[in-house]
N, CA, C and O atoms as a Maestro MAE file, in Angstrom:
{
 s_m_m2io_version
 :::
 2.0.0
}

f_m_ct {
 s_m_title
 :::
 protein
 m_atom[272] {
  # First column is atom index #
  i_m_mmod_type
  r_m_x_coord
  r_m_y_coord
  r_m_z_coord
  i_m_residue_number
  s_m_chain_name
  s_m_pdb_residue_name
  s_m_pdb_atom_name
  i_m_atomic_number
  :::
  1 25 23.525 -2.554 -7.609 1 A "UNK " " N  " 7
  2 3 23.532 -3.230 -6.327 1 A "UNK " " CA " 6
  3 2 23.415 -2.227 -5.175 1 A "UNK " " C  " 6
  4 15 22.689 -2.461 -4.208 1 A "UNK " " O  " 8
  5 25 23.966 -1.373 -5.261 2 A "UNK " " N  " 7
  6 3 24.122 0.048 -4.346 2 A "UNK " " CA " 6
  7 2 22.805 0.261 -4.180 2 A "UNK " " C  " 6
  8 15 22.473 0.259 -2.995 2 A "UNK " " O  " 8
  9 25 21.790 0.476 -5.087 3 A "UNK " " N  " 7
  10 3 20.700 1.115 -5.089 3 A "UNK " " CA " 6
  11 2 19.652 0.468 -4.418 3 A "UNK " " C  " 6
  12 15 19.030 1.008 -3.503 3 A "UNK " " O  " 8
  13 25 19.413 -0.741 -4.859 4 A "UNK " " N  " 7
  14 3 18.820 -2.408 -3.711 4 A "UNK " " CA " 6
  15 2 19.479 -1.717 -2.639 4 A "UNK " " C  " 6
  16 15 18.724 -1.091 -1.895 4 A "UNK " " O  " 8
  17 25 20.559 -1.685 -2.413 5 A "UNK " " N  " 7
  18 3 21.249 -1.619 -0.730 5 A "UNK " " CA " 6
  19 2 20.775 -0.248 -0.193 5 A "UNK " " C  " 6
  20 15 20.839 -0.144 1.032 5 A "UNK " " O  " 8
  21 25 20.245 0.977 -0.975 6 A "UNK " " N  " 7
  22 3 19.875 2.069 0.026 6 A "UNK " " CA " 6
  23 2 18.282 1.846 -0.426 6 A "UNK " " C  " 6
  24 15 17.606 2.650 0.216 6 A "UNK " " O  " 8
  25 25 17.631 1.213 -1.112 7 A "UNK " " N  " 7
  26 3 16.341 1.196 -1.165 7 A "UNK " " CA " 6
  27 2 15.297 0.685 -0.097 7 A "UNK " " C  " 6
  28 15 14.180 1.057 0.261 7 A "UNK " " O  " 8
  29 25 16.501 -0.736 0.388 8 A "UNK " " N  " 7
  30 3 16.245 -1.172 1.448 8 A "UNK " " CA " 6
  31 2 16.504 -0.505 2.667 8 A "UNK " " C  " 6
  32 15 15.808 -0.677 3.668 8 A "UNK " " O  " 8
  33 25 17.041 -0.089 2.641 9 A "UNK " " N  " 7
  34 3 18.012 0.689 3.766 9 A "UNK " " CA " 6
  35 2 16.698 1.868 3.964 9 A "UNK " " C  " 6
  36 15 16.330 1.973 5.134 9 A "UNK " " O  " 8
  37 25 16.018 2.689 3.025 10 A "UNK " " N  " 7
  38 3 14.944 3.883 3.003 10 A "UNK " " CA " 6
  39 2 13.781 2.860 3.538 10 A "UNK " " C  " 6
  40 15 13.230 3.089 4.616 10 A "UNK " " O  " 8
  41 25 13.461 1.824 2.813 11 A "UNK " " N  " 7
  42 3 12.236 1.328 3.735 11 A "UNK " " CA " 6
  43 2 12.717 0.982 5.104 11 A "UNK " " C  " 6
  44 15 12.101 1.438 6.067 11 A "UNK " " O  " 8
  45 25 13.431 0.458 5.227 12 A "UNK " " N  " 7
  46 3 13.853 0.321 6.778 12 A "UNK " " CA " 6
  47 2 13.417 1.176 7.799 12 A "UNK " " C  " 6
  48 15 12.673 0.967 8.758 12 A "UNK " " O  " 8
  49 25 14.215 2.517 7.293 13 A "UNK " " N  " 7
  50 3 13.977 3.571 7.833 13 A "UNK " " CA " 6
  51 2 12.151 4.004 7.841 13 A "UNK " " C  " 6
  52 15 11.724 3.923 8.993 13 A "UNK " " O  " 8
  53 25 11.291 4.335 7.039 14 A "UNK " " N  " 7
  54 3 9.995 4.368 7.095 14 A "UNK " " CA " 6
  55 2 9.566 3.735 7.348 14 A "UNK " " C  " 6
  56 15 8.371 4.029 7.339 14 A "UNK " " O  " 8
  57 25 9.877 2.006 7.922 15 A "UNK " " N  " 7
  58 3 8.934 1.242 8.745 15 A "UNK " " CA " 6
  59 2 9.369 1.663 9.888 15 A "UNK " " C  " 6
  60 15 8.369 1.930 10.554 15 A "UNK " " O  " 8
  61 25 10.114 1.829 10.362 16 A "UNK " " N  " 7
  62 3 10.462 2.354 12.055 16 A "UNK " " CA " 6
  63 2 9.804 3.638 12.015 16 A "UNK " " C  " 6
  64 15 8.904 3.613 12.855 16 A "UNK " " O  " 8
  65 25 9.850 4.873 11.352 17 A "UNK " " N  " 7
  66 3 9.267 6.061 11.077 17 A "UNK " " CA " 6
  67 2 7.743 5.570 11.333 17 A "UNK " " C  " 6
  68 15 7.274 5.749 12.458 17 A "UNK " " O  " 8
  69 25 7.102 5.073 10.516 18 A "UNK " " N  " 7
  70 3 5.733 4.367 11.203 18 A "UNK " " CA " 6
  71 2 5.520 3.682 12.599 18 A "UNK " " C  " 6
  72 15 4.626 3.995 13.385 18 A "UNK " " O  " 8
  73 25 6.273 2.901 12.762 19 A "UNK " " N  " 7
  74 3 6.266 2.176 13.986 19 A "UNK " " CA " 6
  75 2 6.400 3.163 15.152 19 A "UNK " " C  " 6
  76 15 5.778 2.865 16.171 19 A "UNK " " O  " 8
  77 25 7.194 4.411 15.154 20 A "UNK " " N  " 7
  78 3 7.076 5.555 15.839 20 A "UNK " " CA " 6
  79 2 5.569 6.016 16.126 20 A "UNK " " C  " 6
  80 15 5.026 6.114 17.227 20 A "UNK " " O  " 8
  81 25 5.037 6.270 14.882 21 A "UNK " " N  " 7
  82 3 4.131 7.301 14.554 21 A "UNK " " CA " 6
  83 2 2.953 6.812 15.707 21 A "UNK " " C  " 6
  84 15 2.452 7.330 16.706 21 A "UNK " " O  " 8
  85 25 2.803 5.459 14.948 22 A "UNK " " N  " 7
  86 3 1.931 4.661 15.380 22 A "UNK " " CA " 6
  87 2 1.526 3.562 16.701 22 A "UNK " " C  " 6
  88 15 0.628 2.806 17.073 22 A "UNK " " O  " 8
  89 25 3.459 4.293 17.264 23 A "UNK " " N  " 7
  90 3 3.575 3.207 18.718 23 A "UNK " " CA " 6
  91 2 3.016 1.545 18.433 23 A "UNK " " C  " 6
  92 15 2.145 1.108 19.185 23 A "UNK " " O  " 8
  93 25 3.349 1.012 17.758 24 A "UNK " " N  " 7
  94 3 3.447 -0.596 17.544 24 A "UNK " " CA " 6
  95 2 4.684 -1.172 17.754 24 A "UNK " " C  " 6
  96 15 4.859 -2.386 17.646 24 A "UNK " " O  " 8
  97 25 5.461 -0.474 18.015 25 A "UNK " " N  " 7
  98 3 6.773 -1.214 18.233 25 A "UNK " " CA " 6
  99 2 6.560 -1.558 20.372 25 A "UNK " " C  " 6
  100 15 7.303 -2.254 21.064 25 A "UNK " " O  " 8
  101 25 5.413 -0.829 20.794 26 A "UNK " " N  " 7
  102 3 4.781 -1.193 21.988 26 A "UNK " " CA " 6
  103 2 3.788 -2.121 22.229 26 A "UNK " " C  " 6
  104 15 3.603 -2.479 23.392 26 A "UNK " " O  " 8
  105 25 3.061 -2.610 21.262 27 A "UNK " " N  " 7
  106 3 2.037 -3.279 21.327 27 A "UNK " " CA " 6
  107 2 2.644 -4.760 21.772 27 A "UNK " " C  " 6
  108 15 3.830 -5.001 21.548 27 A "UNK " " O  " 8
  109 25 1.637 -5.915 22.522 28 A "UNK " " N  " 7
  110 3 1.792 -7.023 22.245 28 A "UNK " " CA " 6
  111 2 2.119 -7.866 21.202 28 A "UNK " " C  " 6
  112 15 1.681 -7.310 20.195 28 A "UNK " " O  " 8
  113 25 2.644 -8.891 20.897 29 A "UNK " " N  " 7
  114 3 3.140 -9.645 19.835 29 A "UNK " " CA " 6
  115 2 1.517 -9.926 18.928 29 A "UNK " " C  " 6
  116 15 1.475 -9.954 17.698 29 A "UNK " " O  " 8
  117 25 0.249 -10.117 19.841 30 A "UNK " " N  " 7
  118 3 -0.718 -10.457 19.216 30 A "UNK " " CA " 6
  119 2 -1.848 -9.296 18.376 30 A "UNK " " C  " 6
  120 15 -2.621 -9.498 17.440 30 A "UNK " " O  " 8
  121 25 -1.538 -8.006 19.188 31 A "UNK " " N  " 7
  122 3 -2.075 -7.167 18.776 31 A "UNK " " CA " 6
  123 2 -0.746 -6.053 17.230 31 A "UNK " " C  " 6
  124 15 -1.069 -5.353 16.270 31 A "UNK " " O  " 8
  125 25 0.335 -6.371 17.658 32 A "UNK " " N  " 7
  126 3 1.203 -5.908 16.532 32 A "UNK " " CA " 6
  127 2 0.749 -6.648 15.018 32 A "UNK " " C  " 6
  128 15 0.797 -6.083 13.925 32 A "UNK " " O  " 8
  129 25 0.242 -8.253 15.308 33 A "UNK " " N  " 7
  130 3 0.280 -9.004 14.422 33 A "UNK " " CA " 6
  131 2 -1.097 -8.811 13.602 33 A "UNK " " C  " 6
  132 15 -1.389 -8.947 12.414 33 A "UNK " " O  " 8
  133 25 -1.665 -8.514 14.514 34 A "UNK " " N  " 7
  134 3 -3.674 -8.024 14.168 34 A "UNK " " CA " 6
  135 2 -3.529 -6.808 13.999 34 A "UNK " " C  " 6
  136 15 -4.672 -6.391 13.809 34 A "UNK " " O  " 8
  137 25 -2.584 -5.673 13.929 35 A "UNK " " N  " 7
  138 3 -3.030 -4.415 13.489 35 A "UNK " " CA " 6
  139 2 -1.879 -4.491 11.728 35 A "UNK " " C  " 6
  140 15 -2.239 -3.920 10.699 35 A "UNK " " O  " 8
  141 25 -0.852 -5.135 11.821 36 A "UNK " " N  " 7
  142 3 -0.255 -5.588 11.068 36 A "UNK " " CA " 6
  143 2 -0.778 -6.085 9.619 36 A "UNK " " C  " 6
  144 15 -0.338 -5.851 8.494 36 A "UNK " " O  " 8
  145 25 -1.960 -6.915 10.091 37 A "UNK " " N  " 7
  146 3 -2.488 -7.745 8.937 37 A "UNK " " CA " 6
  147 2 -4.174 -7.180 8.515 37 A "UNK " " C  " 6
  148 15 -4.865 -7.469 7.538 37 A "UNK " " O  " 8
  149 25 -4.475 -6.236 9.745 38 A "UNK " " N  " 7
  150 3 -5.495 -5.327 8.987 38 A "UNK " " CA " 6
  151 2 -4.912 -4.311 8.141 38 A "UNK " " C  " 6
  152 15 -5.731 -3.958 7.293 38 A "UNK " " O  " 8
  153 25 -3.711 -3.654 8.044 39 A "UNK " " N  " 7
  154 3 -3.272 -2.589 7.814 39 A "UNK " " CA " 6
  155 2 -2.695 -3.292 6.158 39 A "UNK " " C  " 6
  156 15 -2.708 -2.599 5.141 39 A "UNK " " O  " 8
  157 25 -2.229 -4.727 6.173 40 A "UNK " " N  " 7
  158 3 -1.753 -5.266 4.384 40 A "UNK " " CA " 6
  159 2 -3.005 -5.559 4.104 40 A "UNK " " C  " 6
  160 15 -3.212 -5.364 2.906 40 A "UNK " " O  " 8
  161 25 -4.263 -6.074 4.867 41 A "UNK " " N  " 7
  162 3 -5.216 -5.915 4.239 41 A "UNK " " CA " 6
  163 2 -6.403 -5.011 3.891 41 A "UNK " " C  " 6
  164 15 -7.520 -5.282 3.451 41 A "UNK " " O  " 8
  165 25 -5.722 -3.669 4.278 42 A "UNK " " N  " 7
  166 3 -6.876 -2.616 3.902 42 A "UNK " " CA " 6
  167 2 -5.758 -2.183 2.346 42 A "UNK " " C  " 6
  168 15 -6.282 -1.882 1.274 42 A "UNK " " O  " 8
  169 25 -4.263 -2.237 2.528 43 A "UNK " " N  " 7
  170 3 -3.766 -1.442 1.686 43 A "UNK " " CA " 6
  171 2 -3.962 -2.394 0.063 43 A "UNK " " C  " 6
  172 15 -4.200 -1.932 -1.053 43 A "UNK " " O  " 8
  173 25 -3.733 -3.982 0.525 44 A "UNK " " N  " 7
  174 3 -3.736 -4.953 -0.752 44 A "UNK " " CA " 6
  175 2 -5.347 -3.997 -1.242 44 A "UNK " " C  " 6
  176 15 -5.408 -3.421 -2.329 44 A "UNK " " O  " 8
  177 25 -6.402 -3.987 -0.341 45 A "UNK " " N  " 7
  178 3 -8.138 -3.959 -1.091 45 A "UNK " " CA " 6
  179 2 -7.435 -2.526 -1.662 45 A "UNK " " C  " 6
  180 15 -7.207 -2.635 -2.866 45 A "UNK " " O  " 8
  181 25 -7.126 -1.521 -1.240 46 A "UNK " " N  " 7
  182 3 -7.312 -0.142 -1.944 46 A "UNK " " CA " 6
  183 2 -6.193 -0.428 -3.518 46 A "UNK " " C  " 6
  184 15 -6.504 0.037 -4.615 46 A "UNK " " O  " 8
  185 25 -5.154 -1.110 -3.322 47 A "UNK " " N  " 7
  186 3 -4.453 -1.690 -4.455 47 A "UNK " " CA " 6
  187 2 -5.753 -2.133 -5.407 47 A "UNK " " C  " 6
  188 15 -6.323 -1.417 -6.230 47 A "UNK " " O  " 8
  189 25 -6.042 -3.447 -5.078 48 A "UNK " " N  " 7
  190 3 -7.172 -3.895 -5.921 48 A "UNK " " CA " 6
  191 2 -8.648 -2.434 -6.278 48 A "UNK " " C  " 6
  192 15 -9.159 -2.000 -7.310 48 A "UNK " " O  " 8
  193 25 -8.770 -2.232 -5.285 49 A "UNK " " N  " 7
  194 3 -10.180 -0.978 -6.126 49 A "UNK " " CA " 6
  195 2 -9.597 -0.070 -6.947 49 A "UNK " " C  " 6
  196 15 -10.256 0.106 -7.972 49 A "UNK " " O  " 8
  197 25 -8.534 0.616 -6.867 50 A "UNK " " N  " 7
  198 3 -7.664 1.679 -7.488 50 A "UNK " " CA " 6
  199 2 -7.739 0.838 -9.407 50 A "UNK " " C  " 6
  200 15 -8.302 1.156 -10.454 50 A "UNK " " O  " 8
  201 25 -6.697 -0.466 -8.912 51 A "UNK " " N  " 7
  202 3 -7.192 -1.142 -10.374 51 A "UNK " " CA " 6
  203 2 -8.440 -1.405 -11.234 51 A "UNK " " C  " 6
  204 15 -8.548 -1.536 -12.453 51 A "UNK " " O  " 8
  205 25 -9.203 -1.439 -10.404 52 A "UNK " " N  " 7
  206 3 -10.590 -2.087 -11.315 52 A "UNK " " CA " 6
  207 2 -11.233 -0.592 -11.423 52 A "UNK " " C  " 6
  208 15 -12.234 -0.520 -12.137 52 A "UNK " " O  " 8
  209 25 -10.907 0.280 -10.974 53 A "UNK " " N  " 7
  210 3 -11.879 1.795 -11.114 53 A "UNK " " CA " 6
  211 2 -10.740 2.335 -12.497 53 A "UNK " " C  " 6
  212 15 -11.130 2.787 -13.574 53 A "UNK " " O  " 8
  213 25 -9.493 2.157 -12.141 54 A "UNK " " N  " 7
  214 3 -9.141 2.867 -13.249 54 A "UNK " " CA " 6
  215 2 -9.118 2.079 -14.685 54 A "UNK " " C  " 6
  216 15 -9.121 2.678 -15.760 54 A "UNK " " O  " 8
  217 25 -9.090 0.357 -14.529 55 A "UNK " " N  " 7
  218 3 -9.242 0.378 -16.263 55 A "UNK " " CA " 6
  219 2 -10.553 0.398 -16.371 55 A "UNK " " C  " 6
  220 15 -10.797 0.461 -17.576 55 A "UNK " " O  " 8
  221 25 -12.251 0.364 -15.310 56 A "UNK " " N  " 7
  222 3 -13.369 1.043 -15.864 56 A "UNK " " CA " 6
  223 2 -13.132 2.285 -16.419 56 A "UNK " " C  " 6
  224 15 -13.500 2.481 -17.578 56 A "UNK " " O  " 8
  225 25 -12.559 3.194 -15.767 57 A "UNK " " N  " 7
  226 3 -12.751 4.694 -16.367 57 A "UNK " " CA " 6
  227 2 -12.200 4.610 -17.985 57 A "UNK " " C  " 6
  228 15 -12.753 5.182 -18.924 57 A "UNK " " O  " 8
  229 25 -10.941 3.733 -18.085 58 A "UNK " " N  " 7
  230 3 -10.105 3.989 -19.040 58 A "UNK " " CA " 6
  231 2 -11.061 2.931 -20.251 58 A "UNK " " C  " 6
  232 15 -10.760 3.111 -21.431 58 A "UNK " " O  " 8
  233 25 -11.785 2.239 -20.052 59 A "UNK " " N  " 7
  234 3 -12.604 1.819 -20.938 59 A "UNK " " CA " 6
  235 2 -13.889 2.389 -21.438 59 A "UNK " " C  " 6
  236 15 -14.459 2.127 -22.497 59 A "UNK " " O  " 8
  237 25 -14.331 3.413 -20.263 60 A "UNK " " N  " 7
  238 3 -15.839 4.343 -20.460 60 A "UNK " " CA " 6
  239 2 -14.902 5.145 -21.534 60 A "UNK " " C  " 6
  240 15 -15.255 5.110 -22.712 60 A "UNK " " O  " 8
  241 25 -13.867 5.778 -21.219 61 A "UNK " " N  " 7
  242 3 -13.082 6.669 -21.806 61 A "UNK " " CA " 6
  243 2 -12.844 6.282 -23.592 61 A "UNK " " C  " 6
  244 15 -12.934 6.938 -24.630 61 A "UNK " " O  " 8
  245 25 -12.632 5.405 -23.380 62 A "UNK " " N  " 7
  246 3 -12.498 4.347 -25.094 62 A "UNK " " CA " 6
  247 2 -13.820 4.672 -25.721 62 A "UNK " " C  " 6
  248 15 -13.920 5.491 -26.635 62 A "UNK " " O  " 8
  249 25 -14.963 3.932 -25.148 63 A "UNK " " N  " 7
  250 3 -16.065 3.927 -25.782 63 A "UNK " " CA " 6
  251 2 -16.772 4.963 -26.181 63 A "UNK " " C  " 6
  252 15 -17.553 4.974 -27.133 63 A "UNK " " O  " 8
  253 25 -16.444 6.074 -25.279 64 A "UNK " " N  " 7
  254 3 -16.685 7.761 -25.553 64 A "UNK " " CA " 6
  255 2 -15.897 8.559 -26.659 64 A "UNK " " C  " 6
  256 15 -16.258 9.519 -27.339 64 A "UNK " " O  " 8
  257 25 -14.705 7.864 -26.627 65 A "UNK " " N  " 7
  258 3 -13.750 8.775 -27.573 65 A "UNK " " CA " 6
  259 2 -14.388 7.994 -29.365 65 A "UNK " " C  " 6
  260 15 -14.534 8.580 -30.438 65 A "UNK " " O  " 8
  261 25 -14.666 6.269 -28.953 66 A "UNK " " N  " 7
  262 3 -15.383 6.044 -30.451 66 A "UNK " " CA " 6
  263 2 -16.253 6.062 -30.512 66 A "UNK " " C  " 6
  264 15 -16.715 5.384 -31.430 66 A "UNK " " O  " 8
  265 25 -17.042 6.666 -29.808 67 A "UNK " " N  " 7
  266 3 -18.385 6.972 -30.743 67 A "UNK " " CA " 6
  267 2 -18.868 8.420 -31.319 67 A "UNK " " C  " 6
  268 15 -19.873 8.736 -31.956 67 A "UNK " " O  " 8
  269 25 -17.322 9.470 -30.658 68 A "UNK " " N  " 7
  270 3 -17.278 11.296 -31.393 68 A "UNK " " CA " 6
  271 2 -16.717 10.592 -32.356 68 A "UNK " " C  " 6
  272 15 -16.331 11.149 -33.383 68 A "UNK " " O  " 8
  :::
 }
 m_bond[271] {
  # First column is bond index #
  i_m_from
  i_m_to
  i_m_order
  :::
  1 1 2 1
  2 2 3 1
  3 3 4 2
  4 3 5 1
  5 5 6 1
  6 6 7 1
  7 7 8 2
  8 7 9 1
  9 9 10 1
  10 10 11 1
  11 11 12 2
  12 11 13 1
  13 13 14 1
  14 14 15 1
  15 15 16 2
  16 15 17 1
  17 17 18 1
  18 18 19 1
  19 19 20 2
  20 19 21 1
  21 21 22 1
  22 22 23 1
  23 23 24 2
  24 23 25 1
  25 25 26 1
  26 26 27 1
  27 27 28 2
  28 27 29 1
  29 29 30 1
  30 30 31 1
  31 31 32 2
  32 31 33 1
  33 33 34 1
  34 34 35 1
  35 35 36 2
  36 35 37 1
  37 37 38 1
  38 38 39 1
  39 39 40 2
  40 39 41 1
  41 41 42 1
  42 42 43 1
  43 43 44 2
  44 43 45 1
  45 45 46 1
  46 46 47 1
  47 47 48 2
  48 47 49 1
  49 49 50 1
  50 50 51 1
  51 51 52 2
  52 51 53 1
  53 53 54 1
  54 54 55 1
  55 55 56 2
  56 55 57 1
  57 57 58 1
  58 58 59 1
  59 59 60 2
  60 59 61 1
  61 61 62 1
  62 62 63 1
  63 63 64 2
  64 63 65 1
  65 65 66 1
  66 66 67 1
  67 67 68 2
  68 67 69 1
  69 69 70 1
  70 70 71 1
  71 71 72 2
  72 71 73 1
  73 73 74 1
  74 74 75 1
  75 75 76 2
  76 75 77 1
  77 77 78 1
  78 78 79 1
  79 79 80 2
  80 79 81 1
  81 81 82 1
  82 82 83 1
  83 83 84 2
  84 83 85 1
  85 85 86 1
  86 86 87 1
  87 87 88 2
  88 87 89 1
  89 89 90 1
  90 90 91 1
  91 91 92 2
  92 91 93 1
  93 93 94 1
  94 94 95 1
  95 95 96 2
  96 95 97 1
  97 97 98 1
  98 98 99 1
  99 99 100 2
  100 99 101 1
  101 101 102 1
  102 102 103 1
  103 103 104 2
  104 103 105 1
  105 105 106 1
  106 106 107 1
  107 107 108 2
  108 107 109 1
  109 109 110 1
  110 110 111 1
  111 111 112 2
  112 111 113 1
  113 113 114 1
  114 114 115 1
  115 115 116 2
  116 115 117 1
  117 117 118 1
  118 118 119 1
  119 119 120 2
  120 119 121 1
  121 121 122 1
  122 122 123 1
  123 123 124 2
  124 123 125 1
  125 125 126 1
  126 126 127 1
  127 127 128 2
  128 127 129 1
  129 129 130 1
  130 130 131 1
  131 131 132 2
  132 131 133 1
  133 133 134 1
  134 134 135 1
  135 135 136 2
  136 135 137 1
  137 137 138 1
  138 138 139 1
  139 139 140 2
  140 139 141 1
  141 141 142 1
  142 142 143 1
  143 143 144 2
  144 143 145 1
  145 145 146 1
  146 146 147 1
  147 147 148 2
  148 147 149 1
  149 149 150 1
  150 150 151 1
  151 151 152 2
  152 151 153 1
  153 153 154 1
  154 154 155 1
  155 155 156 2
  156 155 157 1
  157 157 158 1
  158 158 159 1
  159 159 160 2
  160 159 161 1
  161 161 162 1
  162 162 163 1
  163 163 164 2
  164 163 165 1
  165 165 166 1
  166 166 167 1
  167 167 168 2
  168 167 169 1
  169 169 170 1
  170 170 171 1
  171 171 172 2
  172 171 173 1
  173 173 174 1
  174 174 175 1
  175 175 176 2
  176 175 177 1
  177 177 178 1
  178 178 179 1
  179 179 180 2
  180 179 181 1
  181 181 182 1
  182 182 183 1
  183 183 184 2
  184 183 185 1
  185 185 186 1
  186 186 187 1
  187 187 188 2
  188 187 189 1
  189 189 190 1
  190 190 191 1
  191 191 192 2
  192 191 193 1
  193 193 194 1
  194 194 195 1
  195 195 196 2
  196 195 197 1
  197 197 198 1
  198 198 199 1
  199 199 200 2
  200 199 201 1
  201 201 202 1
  202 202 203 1
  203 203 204 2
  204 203 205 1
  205 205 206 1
  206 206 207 1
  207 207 208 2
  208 207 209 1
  209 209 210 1
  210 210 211 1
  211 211 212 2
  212 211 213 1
  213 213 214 1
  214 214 215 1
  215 215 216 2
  216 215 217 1
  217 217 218 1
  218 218 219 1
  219 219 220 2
  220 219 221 1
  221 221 222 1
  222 222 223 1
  223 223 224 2
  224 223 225 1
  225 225 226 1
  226 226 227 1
  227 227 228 2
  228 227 229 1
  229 229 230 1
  230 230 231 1
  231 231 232 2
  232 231 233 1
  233 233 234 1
  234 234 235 1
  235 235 236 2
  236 235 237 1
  237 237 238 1
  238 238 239 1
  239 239 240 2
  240 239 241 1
  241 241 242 1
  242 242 243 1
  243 243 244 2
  244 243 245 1
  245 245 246 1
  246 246 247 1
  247 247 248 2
  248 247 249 1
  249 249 250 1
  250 250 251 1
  251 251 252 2
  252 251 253 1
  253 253 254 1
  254 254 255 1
  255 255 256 2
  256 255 257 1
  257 257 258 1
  258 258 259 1
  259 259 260 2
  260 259 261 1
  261 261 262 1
  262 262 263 1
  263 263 264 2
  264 263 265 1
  265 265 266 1
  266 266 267 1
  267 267 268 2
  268 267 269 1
  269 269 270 1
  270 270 271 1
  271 271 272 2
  :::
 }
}
């Protein structure tokens, strides 16, 4: 339970650490919300390409290892 309680507690801290970095804790409510939802949607796409490149590789990798 401790660990939930400082895990949260560390992101906490690195979303304000960003919100610094990046001065959004200044922005308008409409532009916080639009840089907000480009920023889960560039990170969700690099989530998704990261997946589909690595089980390609890990399947070129298969088909190479059976056919030595």
């Amino acid at each position: 339970m401790m660990d939930i309680k400082r895990m949260i507690n560390n992101f906490h801290w690195f979303y304000w650490q960003f919100q610094l970095i990046t001065m959004t804790h200044m922005m308008d409510s409409f532009e916080w919300w639009l840089f907000h939802s480009l920023l889960f949607f560039t990170v969700i796409l690099l989530v998704y390409i990261f997946y589909v490149i690595t089980f390609i590789a890990i399947h070129y990798v298969e088909v190479l290892c059976n056919k030595l």
